[in-house]
Amino acid sequence: MDKQIEIKNGTVMPMIPTRDLVVFPGMSVNFDVGREMSVQSLQNARNDFSGDVFLCAQKDVNVESPEKSDMYKVGTVANIRQVIKSPGGVCRCMVRGVRKAKLVDMIVHDDCYEAVIKPMPNYSKDKLYAHELDAVEREVRKAFEEYSQLMPKMPQEIYNAVMGSKSAEDLFEAVAFNVPLAFNDRQSLLESPSAGEKLVLLMTILAREIDVLSLERDIHEQVQNQIEDNQREYYIREQIKALQNELGEGSLDGSDEGEIQRYYEKITEMQASDEIKEKLNEEVKRLSRMAGSSAEAVVIRGYLDTVLGLPWGVYTKDTTDIKKAQNVLDKDHYGLKRVKERILENLAVRQLTPDIKGQIICLVGPPGVGKTSVAKSVARALDKKFVRVSLGGVRDESDIRGHRKTYIGAMPGRIINGMKIAGSSNPVMLLDEIDKMSNDFRGDPSAAMLEVLDSEQNNAFRDHYLEVPYDLSDVLFITTANTLDTVAGPLRDRMEIIELSSYTREEKFNIAKKHLLKKQLEKHGLTSSMMRITNDGLYMLIDGYTREAGVRTLERNIGSLCRKAAKEIIEKDVSKVTFSAKNIPDYLGHIKFLDDDADKEDRVGYVNGMAWTSVGGVLLPLEVLVMDGKGALELTGSLGDVMKESARIAVSYCRSIADEYGIQKDFHEKKDLHIHAPEGAVPKDGPSAGVTMITALVSALSGIKVRGDLAMTGEITLTGRVLPIGGLREKTMAAYKAGMKTVVVPEKNRGDLDEVEDIVKENVEFVFAKTIDDVLRAALVKPPQAEVMPEMMPEVLPVKRRGRARKTV
Ligand code: ADP
């Protein structure tokens, strides 16, 4: 095979058309021969031509059966060194280029190719001068150097071969044989005649390659930078996670896999609709994509914990036994017969018509009369969970409905928060102090409250924070209020009002004896054998140390006595402490409220009004001072707007009756008036001080004294008619306690007389007034100058025990 045939002009030899392959003389190449005709040519070459074959590239690699016109004009005679046949008929062969030759003709046989060739010099003589060639060589080396820097995988041997090449031919071969050049560039290089020309061509090819490569590198770097930026954050986060795991904080901060999984599990387990679950799953998905400690992740985690912490379809089993409920209510509370009855009625209706959720109970009454504890008992009686939601100070819709979770520090509203505390879907929820809700520019909370209490709507209550609807329809709502005056109308209509009035002395005594004492003893770790309060001691606590409608302060005072007893038992080693009227002041200090502390002297411009405040009924004196001036009207003592209006009505009315009472006609121009309600810290409002205001003014302007043992209440019209008032029972009780002998009340309140305590009716004279004249006639010590007609005398309730004789002049 080593023996080569002589190649002459017109030699015919086997030919293989090559695709994508150009072989330079002197270069060894491996390639596969696949086409059948080419394999036969290869065979023929090995058999008949000592392994010599003509390799010529076809212009278009896609042509399957090429002809002469498809071929380049110049090819290479190569010597086949090795052939390995692989099973598919493909021959892998190794050849070495020998000689450049021109394709004169191409003979396409049935089974093989032959070429008629004309040999060409591998390198024709150079036309360049030696120094020009030198320069070209240098340029090529330089270009190669640059090129090899852009091709970091360039082997050192090739680099050395190029740099160390001794001749232009050497240099060309070192580069052309080793650098992966494009196929048509290689063909051009093969075709160009001399070494010098080949190098010049090579230089331009390298220059272009360098351009392309550096452009590629720039693009690559840009892309790389971008990827790195993204990856950098990822890596840092991964590192933080790893560090947190090291510190054992992994589960606290950093959304680890386990946490995400736990959320998914909880969502699957919860008993909620698919939409709600879907929404929560989305949030978990968002969380899983986030850095564990980012602010947003903290928000989402808080949100998920809140929503999943709510009771979803978690029910406690209710008792349906009304008898049992009654027992519990009776056991927990003394008295309150009507209240208990109405609550039981309400519960019975609920049981009979479970679908109609029934009316919302609203317990109305002064503080300390047991509203909260009755509601608690209801929960206990029905075996329901109990939760108290205070509405005092709620002035904004978002207090009820929460803030959207996008706000910093957002939370659900009080209702949803209450549900979370209750932990069941059917608790008793006490909405405390519904009358203390106010509204401002941020939205009306009572509108939101309406939705909570409306059984038509509350099965899909929307809290801003929660974003998903929540079912409140199985909650038993009980509301409380001190007064209904400030409760919005629509809200009031939705509730069944149950009134708890203030307790009498006897009731307080019984409550203390049967409940409060027991409760406080237990709370302080004492037993009834260790401490006792005598009956007169209890009465002293009620009369001397408390002034209240309920029993809160009384309970507190009993608590203090318990603590004193405990201290005594420990310190002085006694086995029992007894408190009585005699020694209670030693323990609790001086008596705070004397029974008869009202100043009952008859005075000018000083009138005892009766008011109904949050602590029950109180005596509310009003003072008027007249000074020379210009008709200014000053009001002090925390008087509300309605009181101020009453004052204006009073002034106008006094002008109209000036003659009758000997009042200076132009007082409204020549006198300044100052109206004051003592105990200025207590805010006072309401129309029921109308009569008091006029009486005080008339007295001050006329100089006629007002009875000190008389108290009055009633709203007034501009023409002097007296209108009815509320809280008759509490007001008259206060007057009785203060030692008043007579009370003047509106005629129209006569129907409420049933409510008034018997003890009050027995000891106090009631005057029913239709007009202000009736009031003045009863109150002023000296009757008006005008003759009083007998039929105009106000009707007086017969009293069993009259106070002192009425002073008449
Ligand atoms: P409110 O909610 O009306 O302000 P609370 O329910 O807080 O009043 O009552 C204050 C205290 O008085 C509680 O300890 C309560 O148990 C007790 N109490 C009130 N009324 C009664 C009653 N009729 N029987 C027994 N305890 C009572």
PDB file of C-alpha atoms in Angstrom, residues 47-211:
ATOM      1  CA  ASN A  47      -7.362  -3.156  -4.555  1.00  0.00           C
ATOM      2  CA  ASP A  48      -5.989  -1.570  -7.702  1.00  0.00           C
ATOM      3  CA  PHE A  49      -4.342   1.735  -6.837  1.00  0.00           C
ATOM      4  CA  SER A  50      -2.164   0.921  -3.849  1.00  0.00           C
ATOM      5  CA  GLY A  51      -4.689   2.744  -1.708  1.00  0.00           C
ATOM      6  CA  ASP A  52      -4.533   5.994  -3.590  1.00  0.00           C
ATOM      7  CA  VAL A  53      -7.829   7.807  -4.034  1.00  0.00           C
ATOM      8  CA  PHE A  54      -8.898  11.204  -5.257  1.00  0.00           C
ATOM      9  CA  LEU A  55     -10.879  13.168  -2.653  1.00  0.00           C
ATOM     10  CA  CYS A  56     -12.869  16.057  -3.977  1.00  0.00           C
ATOM     11  CA  ALA A  57     -15.450  18.100  -2.109  1.00  0.00           C
ATOM     12  CA  GLN A  58     -18.935  18.613  -3.455  1.00  0.00           C
ATOM     13  CA  LYS A  59     -20.270  22.120  -3.347  1.00  0.00           C
ATOM     14  CA  ASP A  60     -23.607  21.272  -1.882  1.00  0.00           C
ATOM     15  CA  VAL A  61     -23.566  18.715   0.891  1.00  0.00           C
ATOM     16  CA  ASN A  62     -27.169  17.785   0.229  1.00  0.00           C
ATOM     17  CA  VAL A  63     -26.612  16.366  -3.217  1.00  0.00           C
ATOM     18  CA  GLU A  64     -26.818  12.594  -2.875  1.00  0.00           C
ATOM     19  CA  SER A  65     -25.513  11.479  -6.303  1.00  0.00           C
ATOM     20  CA  PRO A  66     -23.150  14.187  -7.443  1.00  0.00           C
ATOM     21  CA  GLU A  67     -21.885  14.785 -10.965  1.00  0.00           C
ATOM     22  CA  LYS A  68     -18.950  16.777 -12.178  1.00  0.00           C
ATOM     23  CA  SER A  69     -20.791  20.054 -12.068  1.00  0.00           C
ATOM     24  CA  ASP A  70     -21.525  19.506  -8.394  1.00  0.00           C
ATOM     25  CA  MET A  71     -17.872  19.269  -7.542  1.00  0.00           C
ATOM     26  CA  TYR A  72     -15.180  21.812  -6.745  1.00  0.00           C
ATOM     27  CA  LYS A  73     -12.427  21.988  -9.326  1.00  0.00           C
ATOM     28  CA  VAL A  74      -9.568  21.154  -7.011  1.00  0.00           C
ATOM     29  CA  GLY A  75      -9.127  18.139  -4.759  1.00  0.00           C
ATOM     30  CA  THR A  76      -6.464  16.054  -3.130  1.00  0.00           C
ATOM     31  CA  VAL A  77      -4.967  12.689  -3.948  1.00  0.00           C
ATOM     32  CA  ALA A  78      -4.788  10.861  -0.644  1.00  0.00           C
ATOM     33  CA  ASN A  79      -3.419   7.580   0.485  1.00  0.00           C
ATOM     34  CA  ILE A  80      -5.669   5.298   2.493  1.00  0.00           C
ATOM     35  CA  ARG A  81      -3.870   4.132   5.633  1.00  0.00           C
ATOM     36  CA  GLN A  82      -6.561   2.223   7.446  1.00  0.00           C
ATOM     37  CA  VAL A  83     -10.154   1.119   6.932  1.00  0.00           C
ATOM     38  CA  ILE A  84     -12.474  -0.229   9.593  1.00  0.00           C
ATOM     39  CA  LYS A  85     -15.780  -1.556   8.459  1.00  0.00           C
ATOM     40  CA  SER A  86     -18.626  -1.057  10.818  1.00  0.00           C
ATOM     41  CA  PRO A  87     -21.770  -3.243  10.760  1.00  0.00           C
ATOM     42  CA  GLY A  88     -24.015  -0.724   8.968  1.00  0.00           C
ATOM     43  CA  GLY A  89     -21.797  -0.819   5.876  1.00  0.00           C
ATOM     44  CA  VAL A  90     -20.101   2.439   6.809  1.00  0.00           C
ATOM     45  CA  CYS A  91     -16.340   2.413   6.475  1.00  0.00           C
ATOM     46  CA  ARG A  92     -14.234   4.441   8.838  1.00  0.00           C
ATOM     47  CA  CYS A  93     -11.014   5.270   7.150  1.00  0.00           C
ATOM     48  CA  MET A  94      -7.859   7.135   7.884  1.00  0.00           C
ATOM     49  CA  VAL A  95      -6.134   8.885   4.997  1.00  0.00           C
ATOM     50  CA  ARG A  96      -3.194  11.123   4.489  1.00  0.00           C
ATOM     51  CA  GLY A  97      -3.225  13.839   1.837  1.00  0.00           C
ATOM     52  CA  VAL A  98      -0.498  13.479  -0.742  1.00  0.00           C
ATOM     53  CA  ARG A  99      -0.960  15.812  -3.600  1.00  0.00           C
ATOM     54  CA  LYS A 100      -3.129  18.563  -4.820  1.00  0.00           C
ATOM     55  CA  ALA A 101      -4.830  17.796  -8.170  1.00  0.00           C
ATOM     56  CA  LYS A 102      -7.331  19.304 -10.489  1.00  0.00           C
ATOM     57  CA  LEU A 103     -10.515  17.433 -11.420  1.00  0.00           C
ATOM     58  CA  VAL A 104     -10.461  17.290 -15.188  1.00  0.00           C
ATOM     59  CA  ASP A 105     -13.380  14.948 -15.516  1.00  0.00           C
ATOM     60  CA  MET A 106     -15.594  12.806 -13.359  1.00  0.00           C
ATOM     61  CA  ILE A 107     -16.785   9.404 -14.484  1.00  0.00           C
ATOM     62  CA  VAL A 108     -19.924   8.189 -12.736  1.00  0.00           C
ATOM     63  CA  HIS A 109     -20.095   4.382 -13.070  1.00  0.00           C
ATOM     64  CA  ASP A 110     -23.026   2.280 -11.946  1.00  0.00           C
ATOM     65  CA  ASP A 111     -21.274   1.337  -8.781  1.00  0.00           C
ATOM     66  CA  CYS A 112     -18.414   3.733  -8.304  1.00  0.00           C
ATOM     67  CA  TYR A 113     -16.766   7.009  -9.212  1.00  0.00           C
ATOM     68  CA  GLU A 114     -13.596   7.663 -11.137  1.00  0.00           C
ATOM     69  CA  ALA A 115     -11.813  10.899 -11.775  1.00  0.00           C
ATOM     70  CA  VAL A 116      -9.592  12.077 -14.545  1.00  0.00           C
ATOM     71  CA  ILE A 117      -7.089  14.317 -12.806  1.00  0.00           C
ATOM     72  CA  LYS A 118      -4.241  16.679 -13.469  1.00  0.00           C
ATOM     73  CA  PRO A 119      -1.633  16.948 -10.742  1.00  0.00           C
ATOM     74  CA  MET A 120      -0.849  20.395  -9.328  1.00  0.00           C
ATOM     75  CA  PRO A 121       2.035  21.577  -7.161  1.00  0.00           C
ATOM     76  CA  ASN A 122       1.135  21.566  -3.486  1.00  0.00           C
ATOM     77  CA  TYR A 123       2.736  24.991  -3.167  1.00  0.00           C
ATOM     78  CA  SER A 124       3.469  26.942  -6.315  1.00  0.00           C
ATOM     79  CA  LYS A 125       6.241  29.451  -6.321  1.00  0.00           C
ATOM     80  CA  ASP A 126       5.539  32.588  -4.358  1.00  0.00           C
ATOM     81  CA  LYS A 127       5.265  35.903  -6.028  1.00  0.00           C
ATOM     82  CA  LEU A 128       5.923  37.775  -2.777  1.00  0.00           C
ATOM     83  CA  TYR A 129       9.308  39.048  -1.753  1.00  0.00           C
ATOM     84  CA  ALA A 130      10.907  37.382   1.230  1.00  0.00           C
ATOM     85  CA  HIS A 131      10.336  40.311   3.570  1.00  0.00           C
ATOM     86  CA  GLU A 132       6.736  40.547   2.469  1.00  0.00           C
ATOM     87  CA  LEU A 133       6.339  36.906   3.254  1.00  0.00           C
ATOM     88  CA  ASP A 134       7.992  37.477   6.624  1.00  0.00           C
ATOM     89  CA  ALA A 135       5.525  40.227   7.391  1.00  0.00           C
ATOM     90  CA  VAL A 136       2.612  38.041   6.412  1.00  0.00           C
ATOM     91  CA  GLU A 137       3.942  35.216   8.573  1.00  0.00           C
ATOM     92  CA  ARG A 138       4.241  37.548  11.515  1.00  0.00           C
ATOM     93  CA  GLU A 139       0.743  38.818  11.065  1.00  0.00           C
ATOM     94  CA  VAL A 140      -0.554  35.292  10.890  1.00  0.00           C
ATOM     95  CA  ARG A 141       1.225  34.363  14.102  1.00  0.00           C
ATOM     96  CA  LYS A 142      -0.130  37.432  15.804  1.00  0.00           C
ATOM     97  CA  ALA A 143      -3.632  36.686  14.623  1.00  0.00           C
ATOM     98  CA  PHE A 144      -3.237  33.098  15.751  1.00  0.00           C
ATOM     99  CA  GLU A 145      -2.085  34.245  19.146  1.00  0.00           C
ATOM    100  CA  GLU A 146      -5.170  36.360  19.532  1.00  0.00           C
ATOM    101  CA  TYR A 147      -7.313  33.599  18.186  1.00  0.00           C
ATOM    102  CA  SER A 148      -5.895  31.062  20.621  1.00  0.00           C
ATOM    103  CA  GLN A 149      -6.679  33.379  23.526  1.00  0.00           C
ATOM    104  CA  LEU A 150     -10.299  33.367  22.484  1.00  0.00           C
ATOM    105  CA  MET A 151     -10.174  29.566  22.215  1.00  0.00           C
ATOM    106  CA  PRO A 152      -9.092  28.577  25.676  1.00  0.00           C
ATOM    107  CA  LYS A 153      -8.997  24.906  24.832  1.00  0.00           C
ATOM    108  CA  MET A 154      -6.291  25.297  22.228  1.00  0.00           C
ATOM    109  CA  PRO A 155      -3.613  22.625  23.028  1.00  0.00           C
ATOM    110  CA  GLN A 156      -0.175  23.932  23.906  1.00  0.00           C
ATOM    111  CA  GLU A 157       1.522  21.712  21.230  1.00  0.00           C
ATOM    112  CA  ILE A 158      -0.394  23.357  18.442  1.00  0.00           C
ATOM    113  CA  TYR A 159       0.427  26.749  19.809  1.00  0.00           C
ATOM    114  CA  ASN A 160       4.079  25.777  20.013  1.00  0.00           C
ATOM    115  CA  ALA A 161       4.010  24.340  16.487  1.00  0.00           C
ATOM    116  CA  VAL A 162       2.570  27.560  15.072  1.00  0.00           C
ATOM    117  CA  MET A 163       4.930  29.843  16.910  1.00  0.00           C
ATOM    118  CA  GLY A 164       7.928  27.663  16.175  1.00  0.00           C
ATOM    119  CA  SER A 165       7.255  27.106  12.462  1.00  0.00           C
ATOM    120  CA  LYS A 166      10.308  27.612  10.290  1.00  0.00           C
ATOM    121  CA  SER A 167       8.778  28.323   6.884  1.00  0.00           C
ATOM    122  CA  ALA A 168       5.674  29.771   5.356  1.00  0.00           C
ATOM    123  CA  GLU A 169       4.546  26.247   4.418  1.00  0.00           C
ATOM    124  CA  ASP A 170       5.170  24.980   7.918  1.00  0.00           C
ATOM    125  CA  LEU A 171       3.254  27.881   9.363  1.00  0.00           C
ATOM    126  CA  PHE A 172       0.334  27.369   6.998  1.00  0.00           C
ATOM    127  CA  GLU A 173       0.096  23.671   7.772  1.00  0.00           C
ATOM    128  CA  ALA A 174       0.385  24.169  11.512  1.00  0.00           C
ATOM    129  CA  VAL A 175      -2.551  26.493  11.416  1.00  0.00           C
ATOM    130  CA  ALA A 176      -4.713  25.025   8.662  1.00  0.00           C
ATOM    131  CA  PHE A 177      -4.379  21.415   9.868  1.00  0.00           C
ATOM    132  CA  ASN A 178      -5.335  22.201  13.429  1.00  0.00           C
ATOM    133  CA  VAL A 179      -7.709  25.105  13.517  1.00  0.00           C
ATOM    134  CA  PRO A 180     -11.356  24.182  12.965  1.00  0.00           C
ATOM    135  CA  LEU A 181     -12.060  26.388   9.952  1.00  0.00           C
ATOM    136  CA  ALA A 182     -15.207  26.555   7.929  1.00  0.00           C
ATOM    137  CA  PHE A 183     -15.471  24.090   5.065  1.00  0.00           C
ATOM    138  CA  ASN A 184     -15.526  26.615   2.211  1.00  0.00           C
ATOM    139  CA  ASP A 185     -12.617  28.527   3.770  1.00  0.00           C
ATOM    140  CA  ARG A 186     -10.614  25.348   3.702  1.00  0.00           C
ATOM    141  CA  GLN A 187     -11.514  24.764   0.058  1.00  0.00           C
ATOM    142  CA  SER A 188     -10.361  28.290  -0.765  1.00  0.00           C
ATOM    143  CA  LEU A 189      -7.142  27.700   1.100  1.00  0.00           C
ATOM    144  CA  LEU A 190      -6.587  24.473  -0.826  1.00  0.00           C
ATOM    145  CA  GLU A 191      -7.222  26.189  -4.099  1.00  0.00           C
ATOM    146  CA  SER A 192      -4.973  29.175  -3.536  1.00  0.00           C
ATOM    147  CA  PRO A 193      -1.630  28.415  -5.183  1.00  0.00           C
ATOM    148  CA  SER A 194       1.394  29.578  -3.163  1.00  0.00           C
ATOM    149  CA  ALA A 195       2.202  29.476   0.529  1.00  0.00           C
ATOM    150  CA  GLY A 196       2.247  33.280   0.661  1.00  0.00           C
ATOM    151  CA  GLU A 197      -1.170  33.597  -0.875  1.00  0.00           C
ATOM    152  CA  LYS A 198      -2.501  30.890   1.374  1.00  0.00           C
ATOM    153  CA  LEU A 199      -1.180  32.796   4.423  1.00  0.00           C
ATOM    154  CA  VAL A 200      -2.752  36.069   3.317  1.00  0.00           C
ATOM    155  CA  LEU A 201      -6.052  34.300   2.887  1.00  0.00           C
ATOM    156  CA  LEU A 202      -5.584  32.570   6.214  1.00  0.00           C
ATOM    157  CA  MET A 203      -4.974  35.908   7.878  1.00  0.00           C
ATOM    158  CA  THR A 204      -8.277  37.324   6.694  1.00  0.00           C
ATOM    159  CA  ILE A 205     -10.034  34.153   7.755  1.00  0.00           C
ATOM    160  CA  LEU A 206      -8.469  34.344  11.210  1.00  0.00           C
ATOM    161  CA  ALA A 207      -9.304  38.009  11.541  1.00  0.00           C
ATOM    162  CA  ARG A 208     -12.906  37.249  10.789  1.00  0.00           C
ATOM    163  CA  GLU A 209     -12.913  34.325  13.203  1.00  0.00           C
ATOM    164  CA  ILE A 210     -11.457  36.552  15.903  1.00  0.00           C
ATOM    165  CA  ASP A 211     -14.217  39.076  15.345  1.00  0.00           C
TER     166      ASP A 211
END
